[in-house]
Coordinates of C-alpha atoms in Angstrom, one line a residue:
M30 CA 82.5 -59.1 -60.1
I31 CA 79.9 -58.7 -62.9
V32 CA 76.8 -60.8 -63.2
P33 CA 76.2 -62.3 -65.7
K34 CA 79.8 -63.1 -66.4
P35 CA 81.3 -61.1 -69.4
K36 CA 83.2 -62.8 -72.2
R37 CA 86.4 -61.0 -71.3
Y38 CA 87.3 -59.0 -68.2
A39 CA 90.7 -57.5 -67.5
A40 CA 91.4 -55.4 -64.5
A41 CA 93.8 -52.5 -64.8
P42 CA 95.7 -50.2 -62.4
G43 CA 93.9 -47.2 -61.0
R44 CA 90.4 -45.8 -60.6
F45 CA 88.1 -43.4 -62.3
V46 CA 86.4 -40.9 -60.0
L47 CA 82.8 -40.3 -60.8
D48 CA 81.6 -37.1 -59.2
R49 CA 79.4 -33.9 -59.6
S50 CA 81.8 -32.7 -62.4
T51 CA 81.7 -35.8 -64.5
G52 CA 80.2 -35.3 -68.0
L53 CA 78.4 -37.7 -70.3
T54 CA 78.4 -37.5 -74.1
A55 CA 76.8 -39.9 -76.5
D56 CA 76.3 -40.7 -80.2
P57 CA 72.8 -39.2 -81.1
A58 CA 71.6 -42.8 -81.7
L59 CA 72.3 -43.6 -78.1
G60 CA 70.5 -40.6 -76.6
E61 CA 67.9 -42.8 -74.8
V62 CA 70.6 -44.9 -73.2
A63 CA 72.4 -41.8 -72.1
A64 CA 69.2 -40.4 -70.6
W65 CA 68.7 -43.7 -68.7
L66 CA 72.3 -43.6 -67.3
R67 CA 72.0 -40.0 -66.2
A68 CA 68.7 -40.8 -64.4
E69 CA 70.4 -43.7 -62.6
L70 CA 73.7 -42.0 -61.7
S71 CA 72.7 -38.3 -61.1
P72 CA 70.9 -39.0 -57.8
V73 CA 74.0 -40.7 -56.3
T74 CA 76.6 -38.3 -57.5
G75 CA 74.6 -35.1 -57.0
G76 CA 75.7 -34.0 -60.4
E77 CA 73.8 -33.9 -63.8
L78 CA 76.3 -35.7 -66.0
L79 CA 75.8 -32.9 -68.5
P80 CA 76.7 -33.5 -72.2
G81 CA 79.8 -31.8 -73.6
A82 CA 82.9 -32.2 -75.6
P83 CA 84.7 -35.5 -75.0
G84 CA 87.6 -35.0 -72.7
Q85 CA 89.1 -35.8 -69.3
G86 CA 86.5 -36.8 -66.7
T87 CA 83.9 -37.8 -69.3
I88 CA 81.8 -40.9 -70.0
I89 CA 81.6 -41.4 -73.8
L90 CA 79.0 -43.6 -75.4
G91 CA 79.6 -44.5 -79.0
L92 CA 78.7 -46.9 -81.8
D93 CA 81.2 -49.3 -83.4
D94 CA 81.2 -52.3 -85.7
L95 CA 80.1 -54.9 -83.1
P96 CA 77.3 -57.4 -83.1
P97 CA 74.0 -55.7 -82.1
E98 CA 73.9 -56.7 -78.4
S99 CA 77.6 -56.5 -77.8
Y100 CA 79.7 -53.8 -76.2
R101 CA 83.2 -52.8 -75.3
L102 CA 83.8 -50.9 -72.0
T103 CA 87.0 -49.3 -71.0
V104 CA 87.3 -47.6 -67.6
A105 CA 90.6 -45.6 -67.3
C106 CA 91.7 -43.0 -64.8
D107 CA 90.9 -40.1 -67.1
G108 CA 87.6 -41.3 -68.5
I109 CA 85.2 -44.1 -69.5
A110 CA 84.6 -45.2 -73.1
L111 CA 81.6 -47.5 -73.9
D112 CA 81.3 -48.6 -77.6
A113 CA 78.5 -50.8 -78.7
G114 CA 76.9 -52.4 -81.8
S115 CA 73.5 -50.9 -81.1
P116 CA 71.5 -49.1 -78.5
A117 CA 70.8 -52.5 -76.9
G118 CA 74.5 -53.2 -76.6
A119 CA 75.1 -49.8 -75.1
F120 CA 72.4 -50.4 -72.6
Y121 CA 74.0 -53.6 -71.4
G122 CA 77.3 -52.0 -71.2
A123 CA 75.8 -49.2 -69.1
Q124 CA 74.4 -51.9 -66.8
T125 CA 77.9 -53.3 -66.5
L126 CA 79.2 -49.9 -65.6
R127 CA 76.6 -49.5 -63.0
Q128 CA 77.6 -52.8 -61.4
L129 CA 81.3 -51.8 -61.4
I130 CA 80.4 -48.6 -59.5
G131 CA 79.0 -50.8 -56.7
P132 CA 75.9 -50.8 -54.4
A133 CA 76.1 -46.9 -54.2
A134 CA 75.0 -46.8 -57.8
F135 CA 71.7 -48.5 -56.9
R136 CA 70.7 -46.3 -54.0
R137 CA 68.4 -43.4 -54.4
A138 CA 69.8 -41.3 -51.5
G139 CA 71.0 -38.2 -53.3
G140 CA 74.4 -36.6 -53.3
A141 CA 76.6 -39.5 -52.3
G142 CA 79.5 -37.5 -53.8
A143 CA 82.5 -39.0 -55.4
L144 CA 82.4 -42.7 -56.4
E145 CA 85.4 -44.7 -57.5
V146 CA 85.1 -47.0 -60.5
P147 CA 87.9 -49.6 -60.9
A148 CA 89.8 -49.4 -64.1
V149 CA 88.9 -52.4 -66.4
H150 CA 88.5 -53.4 -70.0
V151 CA 85.4 -55.5 -70.7
E152 CA 84.4 -57.1 -74.1
D153 CA 81.0 -58.7 -73.9
G154 CA 77.9 -60.0 -75.8
P155 CA 75.2 -62.6 -75.3
R156 CA 75.3 -66.3 -76.2
F157 CA 71.5 -66.4 -76.9
G158 CA 69.1 -64.0 -78.5
W159 CA 66.1 -65.1 -76.3
R160 CA 66.8 -64.5 -72.6
G161 CA 63.5 -64.4 -70.9
A162 CA 61.5 -64.6 -67.7
I163 CA 57.8 -65.6 -67.4
L164 CA 55.8 -63.5 -65.0
D165 CA 52.5 -65.1 -64.2
V166 CA 50.0 -62.3 -63.3
A167 CA 47.0 -64.4 -63.9
R168 CA 47.1 -66.6 -60.8
H169 CA 48.0 -63.7 -58.5
F170 CA 47.6 -60.2 -59.9
M171 CA 50.7 -57.9 -59.7
T172 CA 50.2 -54.2 -59.9
K173 CA 51.6 -52.2 -62.7
A174 CA 54.3 -50.8 -60.4
D175 CA 55.3 -54.4 -59.5
V176 CA 55.6 -55.3 -63.2
L177 CA 57.7 -52.2 -63.9
R178 CA 60.0 -53.1 -61.0
F179 CA 60.4 -56.6 -62.2
I180 CA 61.3 -55.3 -65.7
D181 CA 64.1 -53.2 -64.1
L182 CA 65.4 -56.3 -62.3
M183 CA 65.4 -58.2 -65.5
A184 CA 67.3 -55.4 -67.2
L185 CA 69.9 -55.4 -64.5
H186 CA 70.6 -59.0 -65.4
K187 CA 70.6 -58.4 -69.2
L188 CA 67.4 -60.4 -69.9
N189 CA 65.5 -59.2 -72.9
V190 CA 62.1 -61.0 -73.1
L191 CA 59.2 -60.6 -70.6
H192 CA 56.7 -63.4 -71.2
L193 CA 53.6 -61.9 -69.5
H194 CA 51.1 -64.6 -68.6
L195 CA 47.9 -62.6 -68.7
T196 CA 45.0 -65.2 -68.6
D197 CA 44.2 -68.4 -66.9
D198 CA 41.4 -70.3 -65.1
Q199 CA 41.9 -68.1 -62.1
G200 CA 41.9 -64.6 -63.7
W201 CA 41.7 -62.5 -66.9
R202 CA 44.1 -59.5 -66.6
V203 CA 43.9 -57.6 -69.9
E204 CA 41.2 -55.2 -70.9
I205 CA 39.4 -56.1 -74.1
K206 CA 37.1 -53.3 -75.0
R207 CA 34.9 -55.4 -77.4
Y208 CA 34.2 -57.9 -74.5
P209 CA 34.1 -56.0 -71.2
R210 CA 32.8 -58.9 -69.2
L211 CA 36.3 -60.5 -69.5
T212 CA 37.5 -58.1 -66.9
E213 CA 34.2 -57.1 -65.2
I214 CA 33.6 -60.8 -64.3
G215 CA 36.8 -62.7 -65.4
S216 CA 39.3 -60.6 -63.4
W217 CA 37.9 -61.5 -60.0
R218 CA 37.6 -64.7 -58.1
E219 CA 35.7 -65.3 -54.9
Q220 CA 38.7 -66.8 -53.0
S221 CA 41.9 -68.6 -53.5
Q222 CA 43.3 -72.0 -52.5
V223 CA 46.1 -71.7 -49.9
G224 CA 49.0 -73.8 -50.9
W225 CA 48.7 -76.6 -53.5
E226 CA 46.2 -78.7 -51.6
G227 CA 45.1 -76.4 -48.8
E228 CA 41.8 -74.9 -47.8
M229 CA 40.3 -71.7 -49.2
D230 CA 41.3 -68.3 -47.8
G231 CA 37.8 -66.8 -48.1
R232 CA 39.2 -63.5 -49.6
P233 CA 38.3 -62.2 -53.1
H234 CA 41.3 -61.6 -55.4
G235 CA 41.5 -59.8 -58.6
G236 CA 42.6 -56.9 -60.8
F237 CA 43.4 -56.2 -64.4
Y238 CA 45.5 -53.9 -66.6
T239 CA 43.8 -51.3 -68.7
Q240 CA 45.0 -51.0 -72.3
D241 CA 46.8 -47.8 -71.3
D242 CA 48.5 -49.7 -68.4
L243 CA 49.8 -52.3 -70.9
R244 CA 51.0 -49.6 -73.4
E245 CA 53.0 -48.1 -70.5
I246 CA 54.5 -51.5 -69.5
V247 CA 55.4 -52.2 -73.1
A248 CA 57.0 -48.8 -73.6
Y249 CA 58.9 -49.0 -70.3
A250 CA 60.3 -52.4 -71.2
A251 CA 61.3 -51.2 -74.7
R252 CA 63.4 -48.4 -73.2
R253 CA 65.2 -51.2 -71.4
H254 CA 65.5 -53.3 -74.5
I255 CA 63.0 -55.9 -73.3
S256 CA 60.3 -57.2 -75.6
V257 CA 57.0 -58.1 -73.9
V258 CA 55.4 -61.3 -75.2
P259 CA 51.7 -61.7 -74.2
E260 CA 50.2 -65.0 -73.4
I261 CA 46.4 -65.5 -73.9
D262 CA 45.7 -69.2 -73.1
L263 CA 43.6 -71.4 -75.2
P264 CA 41.9 -73.8 -75.5
G265 CA 42.6 -74.9 -71.9
H266 CA 43.2 -72.7 -68.9
T267 CA 40.2 -70.6 -70.0
Q268 CA 37.7 -70.9 -67.1
S269 CA 37.8 -67.1 -66.4
A270 CA 36.8 -66.4 -70.0
I271 CA 34.0 -69.0 -69.9
A272 CA 32.8 -67.6 -66.6
A273 CA 32.4 -64.2 -68.3
Y274 CA 31.0 -65.6 -71.6
P275 CA 29.4 -69.0 -71.0
E276 CA 28.8 -69.6 -74.7
L277 CA 32.6 -70.2 -75.1
G278 CA 32.4 -73.4 -73.0
N279 CA 31.0 -76.9 -73.4
L280 CA 28.6 -77.1 -70.4
D281 CA 25.1 -75.8 -69.9
T282 CA 25.7 -75.0 -66.2
P283 CA 27.4 -71.6 -65.5
L284 CA 30.9 -71.4 -64.1
G285 CA 32.7 -69.1 -61.8
V286 CA 36.3 -67.9 -62.1
G287 CA 38.6 -70.7 -60.9
T288 CA 39.6 -70.7 -57.3
T289 CA 41.8 -73.8 -57.1
W290 CA 45.1 -74.7 -58.7
G291 CA 46.1 -77.5 -61.0
I292 CA 44.7 -78.5 -64.5
G293 CA 41.1 -77.4 -64.9
A294 CA 38.6 -79.6 -66.8
N295 CA 36.8 -76.6 -68.3
V296 CA 38.0 -75.8 -71.8
L297 CA 36.8 -73.8 -74.8
N298 CA 34.4 -75.4 -77.3
V299 CA 35.5 -75.6 -81.0
E300 CA 32.7 -73.6 -82.6
D301 CA 33.4 -71.1 -85.3
A302 CA 32.0 -68.4 -83.0
T303 CA 34.5 -69.2 -80.3
I304 CA 37.4 -69.0 -82.7
E305 CA 36.1 -65.7 -84.0
F306 CA 35.7 -64.4 -80.5
F307 CA 39.4 -65.1 -79.7
K308 CA 40.5 -63.6 -83.0
N309 CA 38.7 -60.4 -82.0
V310 CA 40.5 -60.6 -78.7
F311 CA 43.9 -60.9 -80.4
D312 CA 43.0 -58.0 -82.7
E313 CA 43.2 -55.8 -79.6
V314 CA 46.1 -57.7 -78.0
L315 CA 48.2 -57.2 -81.2
E316 CA 47.6 -53.4 -81.0
L317 CA 49.0 -53.4 -77.5
F318 CA 52.1 -55.7 -78.0
P319 CA 54.3 -55.1 -81.0
S320 CA 56.4 -58.2 -80.3
P321 CA 56.7 -60.5 -83.3
Y322 CA 55.9 -63.4 -80.9
V323 CA 52.5 -64.1 -79.4
C324 CA 51.9 -67.0 -77.0
V325 CA 48.6 -68.9 -77.2
G326 CA 49.3 -71.4 -74.5
G327 CA 48.1 -74.8 -75.8
D328 CA 49.2 -76.6 -72.7
E329 CA 47.4 -78.9 -70.2
C330 CA 44.1 -79.1 -72.2
P331 CA 42.0 -82.0 -70.9
K332 CA 39.9 -83.6 -73.7
D333 CA 37.1 -85.1 -71.6
Q334 CA 34.6 -82.3 -72.5
W335 CA 35.4 -82.7 -76.2
R336 CA 34.9 -86.5 -76.0
A337 CA 31.5 -85.9 -74.5
S338 CA 30.5 -83.1 -76.8
P339 CA 28.5 -83.9 -79.9
S340 CA 29.6 -80.6 -81.5
A341 CA 33.3 -81.5 -81.0
Q342 CA 32.8 -85.0 -82.3
R343 CA 31.0 -83.6 -85.4
R344 CA 34.0 -81.3 -86.0
I345 CA 36.4 -84.2 -85.8
A346 CA 34.3 -86.1 -88.3
E347 CA 33.9 -83.2 -90.7
L348 CA 37.6 -82.5 -90.7
G349 CA 38.7 -86.1 -91.0
L350 CA 40.7 -85.9 -87.9
R351 CA 41.9 -88.9 -86.0
D352 CA 41.3 -87.9 -82.4
E353 CA 41.0 -85.0 -79.9
D354 CA 44.7 -84.3 -80.0
E355 CA 44.4 -83.6 -83.7
L356 CA 41.4 -81.4 -83.0
Q357 CA 43.5 -79.3 -80.6
S358 CA 46.2 -79.0 -83.2
W359 CA 43.6 -77.9 -85.8
F360 CA 42.3 -75.3 -83.2
I361 CA 45.8 -74.0 -82.6
R362 CA 46.6 -73.8 -86.3
Q363 CA 43.6 -71.4 -86.8
F364 CA 45.5 -69.0 -84.6
G365 CA 48.9 -69.7 -86.2
A366 CA 47.5 -68.8 -89.6
Y367 CA 45.8 -65.7 -88.1
L368 CA 49.0 -64.5 -86.5
A369 CA 51.1 -65.3 -89.6
E370 CA 48.8 -63.1 -91.8
R371 CA 49.6 -60.3 -89.4
G372 CA 53.3 -60.8 -89.5
R373 CA 53.5 -62.4 -86.1
R374 CA 54.7 -65.9 -84.9
L375 CA 52.8 -68.2 -82.7
V376 CA 54.4 -69.5 -79.5
G377 CA 52.9 -72.4 -77.7
W378 CA 53.8 -74.9 -74.9
D379 CA 55.2 -78.2 -76.0
E380 CA 51.8 -79.9 -75.9
I381 CA 51.1 -78.2 -79.2
L382 CA 53.4 -80.8 -80.8
E383 CA 51.2 -83.8 -79.9
G384 CA 48.7 -83.7 -82.8
G385 CA 50.9 -82.1 -85.4
L386 CA 52.1 -78.5 -85.7
A387 CA 52.3 -76.1 -88.6
P388 CA 55.7 -74.7 -89.7
G389 CA 56.7 -71.4 -88.2
A390 CA 55.3 -72.1 -84.7
V391 CA 57.8 -71.7 -81.8
V392 CA 57.7 -74.3 -79.0
A393 CA 58.1 -73.2 -75.4
A394 CA 59.5 -76.6 -74.1
W395 CA 58.8 -77.0 -70.4
R396 CA 58.6 -80.8 -69.7
A397 CA 62.3 -81.4 -68.9
D398 CA 64.3 -81.6 -72.2
L399 CA 61.8 -83.8 -74.0
G400 CA 59.9 -81.0 -75.7
A401 CA 63.1 -79.2 -76.7
V402 CA 64.6 -82.2 -78.4
A403 CA 61.5 -83.3 -80.1
A404 CA 60.5 -79.8 -81.4
A405 CA 64.0 -79.0 -82.7
R406 CA 64.3 -82.2 -84.5
A407 CA 60.8 -81.6 -86.0
G408 CA 62.1 -78.4 -87.5
H409 CA 60.6 -75.9 -84.9
D410 CA 62.4 -73.1 -83.1
V411 CA 62.6 -73.7 -79.4
I412 CA 62.7 -71.8 -76.2
N413 CA 63.9 -74.0 -73.3
C414 CA 61.7 -73.5 -70.3
S415 CA 62.6 -76.7 -68.5
N416 CA 60.4 -77.1 -65.4
T417 CA 63.1 -79.3 -63.8
A418 CA 65.7 -76.5 -64.1
V419 CA 64.2 -73.0 -64.2
Y420 CA 60.7 -73.0 -62.6
F421 CA 61.1 -70.6 -59.7
D422 CA 57.8 -71.7 -58.0
Y423 CA 59.7 -74.8 -57.0
R424 CA 61.1 -74.9 -53.4
Q425 CA 64.7 -73.9 -52.9
S426 CA 65.7 -76.5 -50.3
A427 CA 64.4 -79.5 -48.5
R428 CA 64.3 -77.6 -45.2
E429 CA 60.9 -77.8 -43.4
D430 CA 60.8 -74.0 -43.0
E431 CA 60.6 -73.3 -46.7
P432 CA 57.5 -71.2 -47.3
V433 CA 54.7 -73.1 -49.0
P434 CA 57.0 -75.8 -50.3
F435 CA 56.1 -77.1 -53.8
G436 CA 57.8 -79.3 -56.4
T437 CA 61.2 -80.8 -56.5
V438 CA 64.0 -79.0 -54.8
L439 CA 65.6 -76.5 -57.2
T440 CA 68.7 -74.9 -55.7
I441 CA 70.8 -72.1 -57.1
E442 CA 73.4 -74.7 -57.9
D443 CA 70.8 -76.6 -60.0
V444 CA 69.8 -73.4 -61.9
Y445 CA 73.4 -72.6 -62.5
A446 CA 74.0 -76.0 -64.0
F447 CA 71.1 -75.6 -66.5
E448 CA 72.2 -75.8 -70.1
P449 CA 69.7 -74.4 -72.6
V450 CA 70.9 -76.7 -75.4
P451 CA 70.0 -80.3 -74.3
A452 CA 72.8 -82.8 -74.4
E453 CA 70.9 -84.8 -77.1
L454 CA 71.2 -81.9 -79.5
R455 CA 74.9 -81.1 -79.1
G456 CA 76.6 -81.6 -82.4
D457 CA 73.2 -81.9 -84.1
P458 CA 72.3 -79.2 -86.6
A459 CA 68.9 -79.0 -84.9
A460 CA 70.7 -77.3 -81.9
E461 CA 70.5 -74.1 -84.0
R462 CA 66.8 -74.2 -83.4
V463 CA 67.3 -73.3 -79.7
L464 CA 66.6 -69.6 -79.6
G465 CA 67.4 -69.4 -75.9
A466 CA 65.6 -70.0 -72.6
Q467 CA 63.4 -68.4 -70.1
C468 CA 62.8 -68.9 -66.4
G469 CA 59.3 -69.1 -64.9
V470 CA 57.8 -67.2 -62.0
W471 CA 54.5 -69.0 -61.7
T472 CA 52.4 -67.5 -59.0
E473 CA 49.8 -70.1 -57.8
L474 CA 51.7 -70.0 -54.5
I475 CA 53.3 -66.5 -54.9
D476 CA 50.9 -63.8 -53.8
S477 CA 53.0 -60.6 -53.6
S478 CA 56.0 -58.9 -55.0
R479 CA 57.9 -59.6 -51.8
H480 CA 57.3 -63.3 -52.4
V481 CA 58.4 -62.9 -56.0
D482 CA 61.7 -61.5 -54.7
Y483 CA 62.2 -64.4 -52.4
M484 CA 61.5 -67.1 -55.0
A485 CA 63.2 -65.4 -58.0
F486 CA 66.4 -64.1 -56.4
P487 CA 69.2 -65.0 -56.4
R488 CA 68.2 -67.9 -58.7
L489 CA 67.4 -65.4 -61.5
A490 CA 71.0 -64.2 -61.4
A491 CA 72.2 -67.7 -61.9
F492 CA 69.7 -68.2 -64.8
A493 CA 70.8 -65.0 -66.4
E494 CA 74.4 -66.3 -66.6
T495 CA 73.2 -69.5 -68.4
V496 CA 71.7 -67.5 -71.2
W497 CA 74.1 -64.7 -71.5
S498 CA 77.5 -66.2 -70.8
G499 CA 79.3 -69.2 -72.4
P500 CA 78.5 -72.8 -71.7
E501 CA 81.4 -73.2 -69.3
R502 CA 80.4 -73.3 -65.6
D503 CA 82.5 -72.6 -62.5
L504 CA 80.2 -72.6 -59.5
A505 CA 82.8 -71.5 -57.0
E506 CA 83.8 -68.5 -59.2
F507 CA 80.1 -67.6 -59.7
R508 CA 79.5 -67.7 -56.0
R509 CA 82.3 -65.2 -55.5
R510 CA 80.7 -62.8 -58.0
L511 CA 77.3 -63.4 -56.6
A512 CA 78.5 -62.4 -53.1
A513 CA 79.5 -59.1 -54.6
H514 CA 76.2 -58.9 -56.4
L515 CA 73.9 -59.4 -53.5
P516 CA 74.6 -56.0 -51.9
R517 CA 73.5 -54.4 -55.1
L518 CA 70.2 -56.2 -54.8
E519 CA 69.9 -55.1 -51.2
A520 CA 70.5 -51.5 -52.3
I521 CA 67.4 -51.6 -54.5
G522 CA 65.3 -53.4 -51.9
V523 CA 65.2 -56.9 -53.3
E524 CA 64.1 -59.3 -50.5
Y525 CA 66.0 -62.2 -51.9
R526 CA 66.4 -65.6 -50.2
R527 CA 69.4 -65.6 -47.9
E528 CA 71.5 -68.6 -47.0
S529 CA 72.4 -68.7 -43.3
G530 CA 75.1 -71.3 -43.0
P531 CA 75.1 -74.8 -44.7
L532 CA 71.7 -75.9 -46.0
P533 CA 70.8 -79.5 -46.1
W534 CA 70.3 -79.7 -49.8
Q535 CA 68.2 -82.7 -50.8
T536 CA 70.1 -85.5 -52.5
R537 CA 68.0 -86.1 -55.6
P538 CA 68.0 -89.6 -57.1
G539 CA 66.4 -88.2 -60.2
V540 CA 64.4 -85.3 -61.6
P541 CA 60.7 -85.6 -62.5
G542 CA 60.4 -86.0 -66.2
R543 CA 64.1 -87.0 -66.7
P544 CA 64.9 -90.5 -65.5
E545 CA 68.5 -91.2 -64.5
D546 CA 68.5 -94.3 -66.8
P547 CA 69.6 -92.9 -70.2
V548 CA 68.0 -95.9 -72.0
E549 CA 64.7 -95.2 -70.3
W550 CA 64.9 -91.5 -71.1
Q551 CA 65.7 -92.2 -74.7
A552 CA 62.8 -94.6 -75.0
T553 CA 60.5 -91.9 -73.6
L554 CA 61.8 -89.4 -76.2
D555 CA 61.5 -91.9 -79.0
A556 CA 57.9 -92.7 -78.0
W557 CA 57.0 -89.0 -77.9
T558 CA 58.7 -88.2 -81.2
A559 CA 56.8 -91.1 -82.8
N560 CA 53.6 -89.5 -81.8
L561 CA 54.4 -86.3 -83.7
R562 CA 52.1 -86.2 -86.7
N563 CA 52.5 -84.3 -89.8
P564 CA 50.2 -81.3 -90.1
R565 CA 47.1 -82.0 -92.1

């Protein structure tokens, strides 16, 4: 009853008894995994899982000739053997072992005594190398403890990329020592909009992470084999930065940090000084985040202020650009080159395709499957973040009692049906460009870790299976395993959304951004692809 589903699972007769006398021995390269497993199991057995010579009643962690994230786990009556291709594979195997033990392995009440582990043989490894979740801490700030807890929940489900959305119109969350006003001013807003179109709540909201906080988050994630990818939005979604440093914007009138949701009109100007400002910001960001990938946003950038700006129009003329879309692409490419010089790769939302994109950039495709197909065929690596399949701010049923309902209905069945490789790419060599996928916990309407729990779970469990396990789907079988998984979530205090009897799922004639008519959808894709321009 493992989630996500392993490649091969074979039950065997008998049980292994895990108790105070159980030992744990590990290859020296797996010492950190062994330390993590001891920390998780010691409180519930009352023992210390001391290292010692392999023998009866011992858990043995070893390395073998397997793919890096793969593992082989055998539980027998006289011991447990976990072999892996790398520390990451051993960690995922240890997570599987923890699930096999059952909810008792997740409780912190000490000294539960002997625990029975069913005898099994498991062979497993992931389908995709990029298995991510976006946590938006810009719209509503999450404490460091909340982020660390979310990392643990990701690790339980064998996800390996935390995309940390750190800046937006409504808040700047990362300390930049060169520019202290980014957090002194940009991290706090006067109030917040209630719901998507509601009134203001009249309460200040804010917070930020010190650089030491972020180092701790990155190190904590790394011990769980999760890479943290930072997102610093530009040139749109930048009102909090402009509020702190007005010279970054296009207007003479001062701005406050954004208090409403949606696409903001205030964007960065295209002056050399502004580009230099953000390169200086990234100098500090790169010191904090060792990930080879860095997201610069690039989405939802209205061009009205550039159209009205003499400075922006001069820049278009000087560079020989055709329009403001190409101006945005030029702007983004400044950061693509900057990152490439430092051995990093730029990640941007699929709008960065629209005026031409430099080779090497990775596209986070969010507008249904359109961006994923267009980007892969244009030769770019793709992360599928389809808003119609894996955006967890969307409501979970059509019931009137859903809290702050937003977006199309996205049920756990819908998430489980998600396929990271779009149908249009299957059989196409461009399908190899799909690195994987990530789900999105966007927090305009999510203002606490309790609400994150409710919106993310159990949908995140379904998503994890779409990126870890094979492309085959058996909803009824998944639901049986999920029923065994939910008590584990309860044991660690996850306030997931519960289903009480049949729910009146909405019958959806179509999904926004993906018309049911295949001819119409193909025409939309062809039109978009035709607009992709070669980089200048």
